[in-house]
Coordinates of C-alpha atoms and ligand atoms in Angstrom, one line a residue:
X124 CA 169.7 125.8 -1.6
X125 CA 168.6 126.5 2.1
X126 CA 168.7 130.1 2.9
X127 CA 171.7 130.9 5.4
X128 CA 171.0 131.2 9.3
X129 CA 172.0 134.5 11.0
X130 CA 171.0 134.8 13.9
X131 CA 170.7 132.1 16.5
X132 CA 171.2 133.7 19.6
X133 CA 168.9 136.2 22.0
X134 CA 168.4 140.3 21.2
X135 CA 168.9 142.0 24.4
X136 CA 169.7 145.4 25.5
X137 CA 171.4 145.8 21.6
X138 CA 173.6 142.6 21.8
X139 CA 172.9 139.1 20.4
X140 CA 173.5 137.2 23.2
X141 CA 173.8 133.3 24.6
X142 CA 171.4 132.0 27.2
X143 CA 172.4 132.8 30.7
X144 CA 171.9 129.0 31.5
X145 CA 173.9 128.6 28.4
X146 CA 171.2 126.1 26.9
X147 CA 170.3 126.1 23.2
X148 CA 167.1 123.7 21.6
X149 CA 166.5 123.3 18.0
X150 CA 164.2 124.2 15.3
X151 CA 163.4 122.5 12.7
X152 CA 162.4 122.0 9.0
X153 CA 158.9 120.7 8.8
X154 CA 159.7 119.2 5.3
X155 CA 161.2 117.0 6.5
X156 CA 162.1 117.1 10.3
X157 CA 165.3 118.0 10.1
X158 CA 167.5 120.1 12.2
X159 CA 168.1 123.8 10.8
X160 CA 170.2 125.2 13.5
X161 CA 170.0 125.6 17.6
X162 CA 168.9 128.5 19.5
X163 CA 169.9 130.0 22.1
X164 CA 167.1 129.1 25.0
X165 CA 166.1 131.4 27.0
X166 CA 163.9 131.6 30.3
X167 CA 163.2 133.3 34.0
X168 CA 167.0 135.4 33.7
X169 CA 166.7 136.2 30.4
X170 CA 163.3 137.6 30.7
X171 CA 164.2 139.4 34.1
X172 CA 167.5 140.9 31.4
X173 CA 165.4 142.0 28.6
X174 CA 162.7 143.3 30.8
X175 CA 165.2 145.8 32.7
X176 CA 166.2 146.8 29.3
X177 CA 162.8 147.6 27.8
X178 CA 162.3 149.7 31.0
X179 CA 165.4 151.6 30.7
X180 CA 165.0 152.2 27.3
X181 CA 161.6 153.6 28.4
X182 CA 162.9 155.8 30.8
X183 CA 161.4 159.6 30.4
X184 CA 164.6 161.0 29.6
X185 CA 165.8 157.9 27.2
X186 CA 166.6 158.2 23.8
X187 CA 163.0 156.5 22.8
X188 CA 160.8 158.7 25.0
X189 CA 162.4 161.9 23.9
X190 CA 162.2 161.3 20.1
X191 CA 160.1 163.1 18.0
X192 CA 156.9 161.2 16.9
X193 CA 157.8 161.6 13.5
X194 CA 160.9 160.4 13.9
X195 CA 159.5 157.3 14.8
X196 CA 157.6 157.2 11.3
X197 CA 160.9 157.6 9.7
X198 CA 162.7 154.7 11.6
X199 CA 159.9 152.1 10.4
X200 CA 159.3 153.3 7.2
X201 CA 163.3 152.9 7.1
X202 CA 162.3 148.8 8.2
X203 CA 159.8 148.5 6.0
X204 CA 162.2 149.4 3.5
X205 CA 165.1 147.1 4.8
X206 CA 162.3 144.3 4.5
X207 CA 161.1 145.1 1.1
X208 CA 165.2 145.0 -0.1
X209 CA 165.6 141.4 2.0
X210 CA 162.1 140.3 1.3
X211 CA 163.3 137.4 -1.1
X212 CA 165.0 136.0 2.1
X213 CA 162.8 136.6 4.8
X214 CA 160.1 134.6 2.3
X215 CA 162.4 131.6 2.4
X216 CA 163.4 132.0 5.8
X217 CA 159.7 131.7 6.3
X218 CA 159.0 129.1 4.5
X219 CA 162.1 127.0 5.5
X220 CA 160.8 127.3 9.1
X221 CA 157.3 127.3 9.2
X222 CA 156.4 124.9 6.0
X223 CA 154.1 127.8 4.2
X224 CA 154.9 127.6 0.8
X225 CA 156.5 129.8 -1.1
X226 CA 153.6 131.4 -2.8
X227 CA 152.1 132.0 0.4
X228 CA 155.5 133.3 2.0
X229 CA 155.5 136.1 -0.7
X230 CA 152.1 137.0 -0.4
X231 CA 152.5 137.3 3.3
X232 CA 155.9 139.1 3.4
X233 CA 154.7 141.5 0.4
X234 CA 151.5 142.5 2.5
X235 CA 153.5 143.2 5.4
X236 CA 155.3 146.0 3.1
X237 CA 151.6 147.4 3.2
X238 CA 151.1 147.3 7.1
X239 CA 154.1 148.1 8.3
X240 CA 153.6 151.6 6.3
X241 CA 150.6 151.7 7.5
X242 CA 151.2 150.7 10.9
X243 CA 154.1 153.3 11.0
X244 CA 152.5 156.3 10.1
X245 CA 150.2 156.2 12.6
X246 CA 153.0 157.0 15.4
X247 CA 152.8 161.0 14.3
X248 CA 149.0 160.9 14.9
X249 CA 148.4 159.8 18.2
X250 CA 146.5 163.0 19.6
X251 CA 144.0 164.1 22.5
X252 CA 141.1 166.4 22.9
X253 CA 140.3 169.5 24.6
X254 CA 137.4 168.8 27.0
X255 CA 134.6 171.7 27.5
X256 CA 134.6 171.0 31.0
X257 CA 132.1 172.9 33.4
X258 CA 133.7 175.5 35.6
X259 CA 136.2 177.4 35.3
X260 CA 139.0 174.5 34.1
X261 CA 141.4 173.6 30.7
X262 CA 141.0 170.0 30.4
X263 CA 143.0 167.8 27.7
X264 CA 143.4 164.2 27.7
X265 CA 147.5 163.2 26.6
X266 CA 147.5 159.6 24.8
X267 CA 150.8 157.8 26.1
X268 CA 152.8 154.5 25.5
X269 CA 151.8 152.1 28.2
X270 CA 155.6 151.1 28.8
X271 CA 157.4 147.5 28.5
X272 CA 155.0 145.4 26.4
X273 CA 155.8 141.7 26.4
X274 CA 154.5 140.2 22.5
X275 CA 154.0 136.3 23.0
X276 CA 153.8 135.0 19.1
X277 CA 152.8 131.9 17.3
X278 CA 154.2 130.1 14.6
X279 CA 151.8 129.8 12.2
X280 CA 152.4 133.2 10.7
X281 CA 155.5 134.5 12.2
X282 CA 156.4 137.2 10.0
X283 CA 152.7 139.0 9.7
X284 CA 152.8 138.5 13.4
X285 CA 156.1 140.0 14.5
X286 CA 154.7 143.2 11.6
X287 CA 151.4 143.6 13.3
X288 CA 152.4 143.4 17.2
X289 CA 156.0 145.0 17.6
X290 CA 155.4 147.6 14.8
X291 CA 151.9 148.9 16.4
X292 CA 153.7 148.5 20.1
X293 CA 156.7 150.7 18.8
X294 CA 154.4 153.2 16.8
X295 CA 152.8 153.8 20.1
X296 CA 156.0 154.7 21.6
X297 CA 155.9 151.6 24.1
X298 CA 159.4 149.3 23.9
X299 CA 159.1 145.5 23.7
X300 CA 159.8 141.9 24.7
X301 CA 159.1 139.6 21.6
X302 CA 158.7 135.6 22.6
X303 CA 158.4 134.7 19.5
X304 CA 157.1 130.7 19.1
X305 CA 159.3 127.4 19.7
X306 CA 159.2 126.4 16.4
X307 CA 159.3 129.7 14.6
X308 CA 162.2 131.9 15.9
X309 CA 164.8 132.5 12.9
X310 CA 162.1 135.0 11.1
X311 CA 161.7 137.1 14.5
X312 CA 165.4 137.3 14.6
X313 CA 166.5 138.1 11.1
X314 CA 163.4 141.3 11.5
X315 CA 164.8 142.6 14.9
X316 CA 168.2 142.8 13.2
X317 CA 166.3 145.2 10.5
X318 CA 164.7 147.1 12.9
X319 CA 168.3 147.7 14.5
X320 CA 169.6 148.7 11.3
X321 CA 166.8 150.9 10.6
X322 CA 168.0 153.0 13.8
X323 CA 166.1 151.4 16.7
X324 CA 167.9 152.9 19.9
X325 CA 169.3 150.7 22.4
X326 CA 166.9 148.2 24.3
X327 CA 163.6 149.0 22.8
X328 CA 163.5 145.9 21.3
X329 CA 165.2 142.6 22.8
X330 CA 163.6 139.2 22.0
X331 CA 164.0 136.4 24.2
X332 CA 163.7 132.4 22.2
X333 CA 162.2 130.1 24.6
X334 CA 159.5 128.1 25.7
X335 CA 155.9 129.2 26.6
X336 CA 156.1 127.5 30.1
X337 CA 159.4 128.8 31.1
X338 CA 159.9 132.5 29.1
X339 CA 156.5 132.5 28.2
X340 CA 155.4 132.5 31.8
X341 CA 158.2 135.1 33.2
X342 CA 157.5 137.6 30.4
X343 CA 153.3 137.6 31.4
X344 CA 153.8 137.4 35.5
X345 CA 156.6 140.3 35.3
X346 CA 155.7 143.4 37.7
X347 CA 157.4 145.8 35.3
X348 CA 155.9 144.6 32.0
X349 CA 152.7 146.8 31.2
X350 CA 151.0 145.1 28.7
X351 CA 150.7 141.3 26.4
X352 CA 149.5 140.9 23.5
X353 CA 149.4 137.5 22.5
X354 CA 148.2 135.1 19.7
X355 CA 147.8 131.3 20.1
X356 CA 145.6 129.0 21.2
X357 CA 142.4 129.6 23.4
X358 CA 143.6 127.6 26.3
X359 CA 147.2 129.9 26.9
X360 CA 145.0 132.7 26.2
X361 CA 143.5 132.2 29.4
X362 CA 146.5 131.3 31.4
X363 CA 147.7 135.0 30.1
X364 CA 144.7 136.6 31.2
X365 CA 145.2 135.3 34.3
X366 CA 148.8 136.0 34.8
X367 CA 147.7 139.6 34.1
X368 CA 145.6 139.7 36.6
X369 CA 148.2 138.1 39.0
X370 CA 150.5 141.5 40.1
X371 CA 150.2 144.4 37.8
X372 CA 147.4 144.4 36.0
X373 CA 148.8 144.2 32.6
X374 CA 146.8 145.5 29.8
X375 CA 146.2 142.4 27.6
X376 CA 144.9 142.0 23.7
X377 CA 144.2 138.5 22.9
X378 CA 143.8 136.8 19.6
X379 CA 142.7 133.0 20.4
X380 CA 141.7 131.5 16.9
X381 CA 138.3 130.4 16.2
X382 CA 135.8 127.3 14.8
X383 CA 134.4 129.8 12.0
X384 CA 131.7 129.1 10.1
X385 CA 131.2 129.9 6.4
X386 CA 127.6 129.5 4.9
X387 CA 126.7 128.5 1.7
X388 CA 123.2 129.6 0.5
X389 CA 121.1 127.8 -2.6
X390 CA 121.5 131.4 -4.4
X391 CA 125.1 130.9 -3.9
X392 CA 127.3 131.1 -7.3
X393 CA 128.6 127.7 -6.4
X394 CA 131.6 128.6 -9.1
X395 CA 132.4 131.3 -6.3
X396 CA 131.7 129.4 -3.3
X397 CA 133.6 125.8 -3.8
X398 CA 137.0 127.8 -4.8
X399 CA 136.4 130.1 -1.8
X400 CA 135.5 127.5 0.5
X401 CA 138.4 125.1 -0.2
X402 CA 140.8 128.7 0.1
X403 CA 139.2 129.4 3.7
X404 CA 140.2 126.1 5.2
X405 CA 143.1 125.1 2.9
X406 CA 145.7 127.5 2.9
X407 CA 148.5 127.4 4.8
X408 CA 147.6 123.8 5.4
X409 CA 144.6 125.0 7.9
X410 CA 147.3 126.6 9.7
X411 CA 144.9 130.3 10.4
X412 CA 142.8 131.0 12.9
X413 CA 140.4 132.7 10.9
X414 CA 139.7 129.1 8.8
X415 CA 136.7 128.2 7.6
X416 CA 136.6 124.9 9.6
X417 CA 132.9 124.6 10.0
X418 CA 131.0 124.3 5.8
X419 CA 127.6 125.2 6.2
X420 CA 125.5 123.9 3.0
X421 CA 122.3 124.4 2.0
X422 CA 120.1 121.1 1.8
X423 CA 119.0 122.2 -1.9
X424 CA 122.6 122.4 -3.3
X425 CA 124.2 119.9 -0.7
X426 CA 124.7 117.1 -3.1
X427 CA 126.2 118.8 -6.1
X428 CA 128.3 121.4 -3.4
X429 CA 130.2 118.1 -2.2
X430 CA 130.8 116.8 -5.7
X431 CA 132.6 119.9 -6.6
X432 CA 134.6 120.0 -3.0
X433 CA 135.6 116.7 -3.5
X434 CA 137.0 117.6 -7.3
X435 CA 138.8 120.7 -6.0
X436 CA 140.3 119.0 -2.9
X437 CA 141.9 116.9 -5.3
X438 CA 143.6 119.6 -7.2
X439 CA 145.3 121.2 -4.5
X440 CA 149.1 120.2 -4.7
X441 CA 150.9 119.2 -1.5
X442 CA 154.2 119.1 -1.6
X443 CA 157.6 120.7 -0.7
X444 CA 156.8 124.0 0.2
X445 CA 159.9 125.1 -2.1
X446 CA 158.7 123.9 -5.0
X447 CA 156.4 126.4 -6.5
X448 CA 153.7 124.3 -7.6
X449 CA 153.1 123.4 -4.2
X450 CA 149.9 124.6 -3.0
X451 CA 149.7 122.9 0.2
X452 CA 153.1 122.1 2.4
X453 CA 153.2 120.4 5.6
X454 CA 152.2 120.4 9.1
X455 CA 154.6 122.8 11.7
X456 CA 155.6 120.0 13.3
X457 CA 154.7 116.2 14.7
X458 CA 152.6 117.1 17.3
X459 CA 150.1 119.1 15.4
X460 CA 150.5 115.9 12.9
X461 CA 149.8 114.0 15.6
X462 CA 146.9 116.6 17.0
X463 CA 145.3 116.8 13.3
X464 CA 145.3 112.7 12.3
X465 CA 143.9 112.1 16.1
X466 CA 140.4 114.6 15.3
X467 CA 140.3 112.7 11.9
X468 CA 140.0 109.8 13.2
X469 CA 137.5 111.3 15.9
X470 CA 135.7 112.4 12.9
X471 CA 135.8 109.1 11.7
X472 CA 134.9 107.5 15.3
X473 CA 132.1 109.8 15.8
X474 CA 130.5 109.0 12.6
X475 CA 131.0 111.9 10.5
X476 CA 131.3 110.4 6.7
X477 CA 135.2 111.1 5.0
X478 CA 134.9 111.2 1.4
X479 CA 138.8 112.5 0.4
X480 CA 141.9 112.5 2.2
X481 CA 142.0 111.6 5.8
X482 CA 145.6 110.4 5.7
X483 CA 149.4 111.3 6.1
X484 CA 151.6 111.5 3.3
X485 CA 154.9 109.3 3.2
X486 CA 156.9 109.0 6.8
X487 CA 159.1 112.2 6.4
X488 CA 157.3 115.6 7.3
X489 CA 154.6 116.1 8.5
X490 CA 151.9 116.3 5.2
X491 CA 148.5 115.1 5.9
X492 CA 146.4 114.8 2.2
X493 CA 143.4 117.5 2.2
X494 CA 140.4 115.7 3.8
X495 CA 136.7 116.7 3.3
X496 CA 134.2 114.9 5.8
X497 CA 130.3 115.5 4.9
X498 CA 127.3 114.6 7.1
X499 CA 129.1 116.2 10.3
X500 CA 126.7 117.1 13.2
X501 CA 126.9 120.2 15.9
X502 CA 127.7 117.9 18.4
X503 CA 131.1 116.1 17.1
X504 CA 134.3 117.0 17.9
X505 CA 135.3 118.3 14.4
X506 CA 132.5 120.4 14.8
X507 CA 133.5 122.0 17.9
X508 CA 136.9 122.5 18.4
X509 CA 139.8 124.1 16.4
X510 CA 141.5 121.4 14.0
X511 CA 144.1 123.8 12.9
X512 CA 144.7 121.4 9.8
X513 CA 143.7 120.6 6.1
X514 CA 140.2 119.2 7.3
X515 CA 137.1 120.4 5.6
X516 CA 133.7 119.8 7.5
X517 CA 130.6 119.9 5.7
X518 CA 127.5 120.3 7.7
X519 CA 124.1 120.5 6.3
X520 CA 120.9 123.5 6.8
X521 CA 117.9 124.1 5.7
X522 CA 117.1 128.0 6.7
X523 CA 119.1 131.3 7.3
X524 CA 117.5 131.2 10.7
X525 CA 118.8 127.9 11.7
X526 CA 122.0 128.6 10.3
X527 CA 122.7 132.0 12.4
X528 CA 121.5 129.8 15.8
X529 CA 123.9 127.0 14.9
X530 CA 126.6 129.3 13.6
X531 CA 126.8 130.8 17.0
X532 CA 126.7 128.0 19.2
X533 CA 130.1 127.8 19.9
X534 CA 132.5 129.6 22.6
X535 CA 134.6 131.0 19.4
X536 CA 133.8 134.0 17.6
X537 CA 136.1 135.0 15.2
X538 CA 135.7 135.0 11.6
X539 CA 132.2 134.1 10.0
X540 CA 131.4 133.9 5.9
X541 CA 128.4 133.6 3.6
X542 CA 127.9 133.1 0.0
X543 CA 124.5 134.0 -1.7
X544 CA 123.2 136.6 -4.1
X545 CA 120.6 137.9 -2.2
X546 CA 121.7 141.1 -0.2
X547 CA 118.9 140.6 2.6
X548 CA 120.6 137.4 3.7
X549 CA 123.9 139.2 3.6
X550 CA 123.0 141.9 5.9
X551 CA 120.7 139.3 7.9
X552 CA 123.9 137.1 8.7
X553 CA 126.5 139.7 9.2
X554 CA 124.3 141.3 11.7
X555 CA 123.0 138.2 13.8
X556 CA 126.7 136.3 13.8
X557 CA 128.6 136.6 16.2
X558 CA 131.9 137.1 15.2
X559 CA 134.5 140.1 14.9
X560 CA 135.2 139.6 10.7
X561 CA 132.1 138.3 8.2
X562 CA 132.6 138.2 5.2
X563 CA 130.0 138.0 2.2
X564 CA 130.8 136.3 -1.3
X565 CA 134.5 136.2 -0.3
X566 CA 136.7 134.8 2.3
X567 CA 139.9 135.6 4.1
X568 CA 140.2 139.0 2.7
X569 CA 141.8 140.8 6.0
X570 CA 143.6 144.5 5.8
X571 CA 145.6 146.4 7.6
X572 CA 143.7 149.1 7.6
X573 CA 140.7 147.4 9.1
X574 CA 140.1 146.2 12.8
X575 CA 140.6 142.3 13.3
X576 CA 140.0 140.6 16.6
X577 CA 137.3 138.1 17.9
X578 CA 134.0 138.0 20.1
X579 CA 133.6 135.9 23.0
X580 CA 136.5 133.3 23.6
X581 CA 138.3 134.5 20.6
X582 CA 139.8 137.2 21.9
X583 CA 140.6 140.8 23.6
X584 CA 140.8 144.0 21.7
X585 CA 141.7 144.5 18.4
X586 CA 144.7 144.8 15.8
X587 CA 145.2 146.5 12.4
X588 CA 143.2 149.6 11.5
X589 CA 142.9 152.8 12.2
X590 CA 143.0 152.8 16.0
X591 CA 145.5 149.7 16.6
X592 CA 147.9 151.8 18.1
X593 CA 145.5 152.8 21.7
X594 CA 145.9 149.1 22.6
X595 CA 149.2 150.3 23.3
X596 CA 148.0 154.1 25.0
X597 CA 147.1 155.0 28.1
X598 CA 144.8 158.5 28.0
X599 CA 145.4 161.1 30.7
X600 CA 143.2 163.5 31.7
X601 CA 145.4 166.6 32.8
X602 CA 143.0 169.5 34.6
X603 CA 143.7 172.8 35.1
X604 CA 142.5 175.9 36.9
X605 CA 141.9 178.8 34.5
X606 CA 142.2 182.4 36.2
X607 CA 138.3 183.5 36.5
X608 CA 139.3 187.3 34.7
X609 CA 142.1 188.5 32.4
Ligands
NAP84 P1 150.2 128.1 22.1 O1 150.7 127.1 23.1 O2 149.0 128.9 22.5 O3 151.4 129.0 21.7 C1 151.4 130.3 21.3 C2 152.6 131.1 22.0 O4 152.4 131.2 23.4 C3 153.9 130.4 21.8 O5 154.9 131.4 21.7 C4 154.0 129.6 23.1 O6 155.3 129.2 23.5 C5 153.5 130.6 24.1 N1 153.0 130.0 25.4 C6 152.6 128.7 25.6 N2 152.2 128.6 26.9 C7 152.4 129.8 27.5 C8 152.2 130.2 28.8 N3 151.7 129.5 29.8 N4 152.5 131.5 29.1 C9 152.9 132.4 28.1 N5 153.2 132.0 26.8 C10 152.9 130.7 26.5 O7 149.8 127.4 20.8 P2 150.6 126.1 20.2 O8 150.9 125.1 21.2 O9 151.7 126.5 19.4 O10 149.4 125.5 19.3 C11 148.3 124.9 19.9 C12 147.0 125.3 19.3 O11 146.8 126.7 19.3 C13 146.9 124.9 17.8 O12 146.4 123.6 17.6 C14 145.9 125.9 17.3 O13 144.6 125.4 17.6 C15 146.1 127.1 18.2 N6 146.9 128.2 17.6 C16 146.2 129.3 17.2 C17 146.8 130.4 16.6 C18 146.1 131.6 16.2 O14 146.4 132.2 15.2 N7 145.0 132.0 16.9 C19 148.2 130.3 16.4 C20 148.9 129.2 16.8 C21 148.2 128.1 17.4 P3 155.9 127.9 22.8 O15 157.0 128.4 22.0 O16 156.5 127.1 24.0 O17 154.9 127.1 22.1
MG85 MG1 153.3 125.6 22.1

């Protein structure tokens, strides 16, 4: 049975509210394309509405501001609780709306139990120094919320998302504007009506369902809105920067996916590698920006490495994302289909060799069969830009040397892996890549309690870990004359 819809509507100022245009747009069910419910759309007004209520609720003398720190604590723990007791929903919510299947839903919604804890109980330990200034002066340095953040988020993991940017924003005492994604906005909803119910004073929270070009674009050029964090695609990533640059300098953290690549060495344990490999640019349908989407295999295992890739492609099961043998579901929607099956065939076109997979699957949804292409060069398209699909590219080396030049020869820099058993070209490669996560003989394994974010044009800043919440801080220096005697 589908799970029930709750919310619809727009989070502002405390009430769920229509549009002021009065529009509404869809969202749909990527099983199968149909309608789920309609949303209330918001844009310019509603921004300019939600805004002014982030700021009030910021005000020094608000509710918010003059809370105690650990009071905070105690008001998200309270959430995570509320999403621990609802977390059966919120999976199928998830999965209903986003097409990540069910096993995946419940890994996701059970490790956000972990960050948001974490997360949370950072918001009593936000401290300064005292400086040993020369002269005769006290100096201390106050860490303070940088005020009305706007959280633009995507849809391919809308849950982890909303727990990672609003809980580190509102740890840090700041209040927020969620736009959460077109296609993904009934999880965002259903969690801002848990953080109300976990005692969330008026306004620091209000969430606005639009489009990028319309809310999108109000929320980042807004004079009173302090700071965006964002994640998406590298292209809006630089609109955002630019918009912050535009009036107010906004603070901005940016987290702009990736072409990462994973390298497989001839010491690798291959019984390791081909599972991991698959796992790094399988799950979630290749929906996650930290996927492996660039293979590359040594020329002394090449052969037999493809074999097995091509024999554990084939067990992956795509299907309904309901059904709990599914291991793959489908695409978000028909124009990352479309977007997917069009570098496939520029794969194909460019000469790259496809030895499984490589088409859609029936006419309703959006499922594209998991598709391995060997023999791909640098230069092809495949190669270079982000698929964000179930499309595994195999690329060939000969040394560790090589491999490091042509693993950084791209304008991403997110995630990079290797598999070998010998620990010199482990710390060789996780030195020399360039890339904010590398991981050795294992793949995707992110924390909360570590820092994740990209080099070069994969991002700004970074979340999770211990100091997630100063992306959301201002430091002030206060200084003060000390009388010379006593
Ligand atoms: P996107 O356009 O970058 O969307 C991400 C978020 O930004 C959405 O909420 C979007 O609104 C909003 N947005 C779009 N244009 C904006 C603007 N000018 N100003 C402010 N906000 C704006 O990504 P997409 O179109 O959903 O997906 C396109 C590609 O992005 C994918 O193929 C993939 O390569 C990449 N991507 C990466 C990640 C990641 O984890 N790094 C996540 C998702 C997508 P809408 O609701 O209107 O889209
Ligand atoms: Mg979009």
């Amino acid at each position: 049975m589908a799970p029930q819809i709750k919310y619809t509507k727009l989070f502002i100022d405390n009430e769920w509210v229509d549009s002021q245009s009065g529009k509404t747009f869809d969202t749909y069910n990527p099983h199968d394309g149909s309608v789920i419910a309609s949303v209330a759309e918001g844009d310019k007004a509603d921004i300019d509405l939600a805004v002014a209520a982030a700021k009030r609720a910021f005000h020094r003398n608000s509710e918010w501001r003059l809370m105690d720190a650990s009071q905070r604590v105690r008001i998200l723990t309270k959430f995570a609780d509320l999403v621990k007791r609802d977390s059966e929903y919120i999976a199928e919510l998830e999965s209903y709306n986003n097409g990540m299947v069910m096993n995946l839903a419940h890994r996701f919604i059970g490790s956000c139990d972990n960050s948001i804890r974490y997360i949370a109980s950072l918001a009593d330990k936000i401290q300064g120094s005292t400086i040993p200034v020369d002269g005769d002066l006290f100096s201390y340095t106050l860490k303070q919320p940088v005020g009305v953040c706007g959280l633009i988020l995507p849809w391919n993991v809308p849950v982890l998302m909303f727990a990672s940017k609003v809980i580190t924003a509102l740890a840090a005492g700041c209040t927020v504007v969620v736009k959460p994604a077109e296609q993904t906005p009934l999880t965002a909803l259903y969690l801002t009506a848990l953080l109300v119910e976990a005692g969330l004073p008026k306004g620091v929270i209000n969430v606005v369902n639009g489009y990028g070009e319309t809310a999108g674009v109000a929320l980042t050029h807004h004079p009173d809105v302090a700071k965006i964090s964002f994640t998406g695609s590298h292209e809006v990533g630089k609109l955002i920067q630019q918009a912050a640059g535009a009036n107010n300098l906004k603070r901005v953290t940016l987290e702009l996916g990736g072409k990462s690549p994973l390298v497989i060495m001839d010491d690798a344990d291959l019984n390791q590698a081909v599972p991991f490999a698959a796992f790094g640019v399988f799950t979630h349908q290749g929906q996650i920006c930290i996927a492996a989407s660039r293979l590359y295999v040594h020329s002394k295992i090449y052969d037999k490495f493809i074999a097995a890739a091509i024999e554990y492609a084939k067990t992956i099961k795509v299907g309904d994302p309901k059904d709990p043998k599914s291991t793959q579901g489908p695409q978000i929607d028909k124009s990352m289909l479309e977007k997917v099956m069009g570098y496939i065939e520029k794969g194909k076109q460019e000469g790259a060799k496809l030895v499984t997979g490589g088409k859609r699957i029936g006419n309703t949804g959006y499922y594209i069969e998991p598709t391995i292409f060997v023999d791909v060069k640098d230069d092809m398209t495949i190669a270079k830009e982000e698929i964000f699909g179930p499309v595994q590219n195999i690329l060939k080396f000969d040394t560790l040397e090589e491999v490091i030049d042509r693993a950084n020869a791209t304008d991403f820099g997110l995630a990079a892996g290797i598999f070998t058993s010998n620990v010199e070209n482990a710390l060789q490669f996780s030195k020399h890549v360039e890339a904010g996560v590398v991981w050795v003989n294992t793949y995707l394994a992110t924390s909360v309690h570590a820092p994740f974010g990209g080099f070069k044009g994969s991002g700004l800043g970074r979340e999770n870990g211990f100091d997630c919440v100063n992306a959301y801080l201002e430091v002030k220096t206060v200084t003060m004359a000390l009388p010379k005697k006593c």
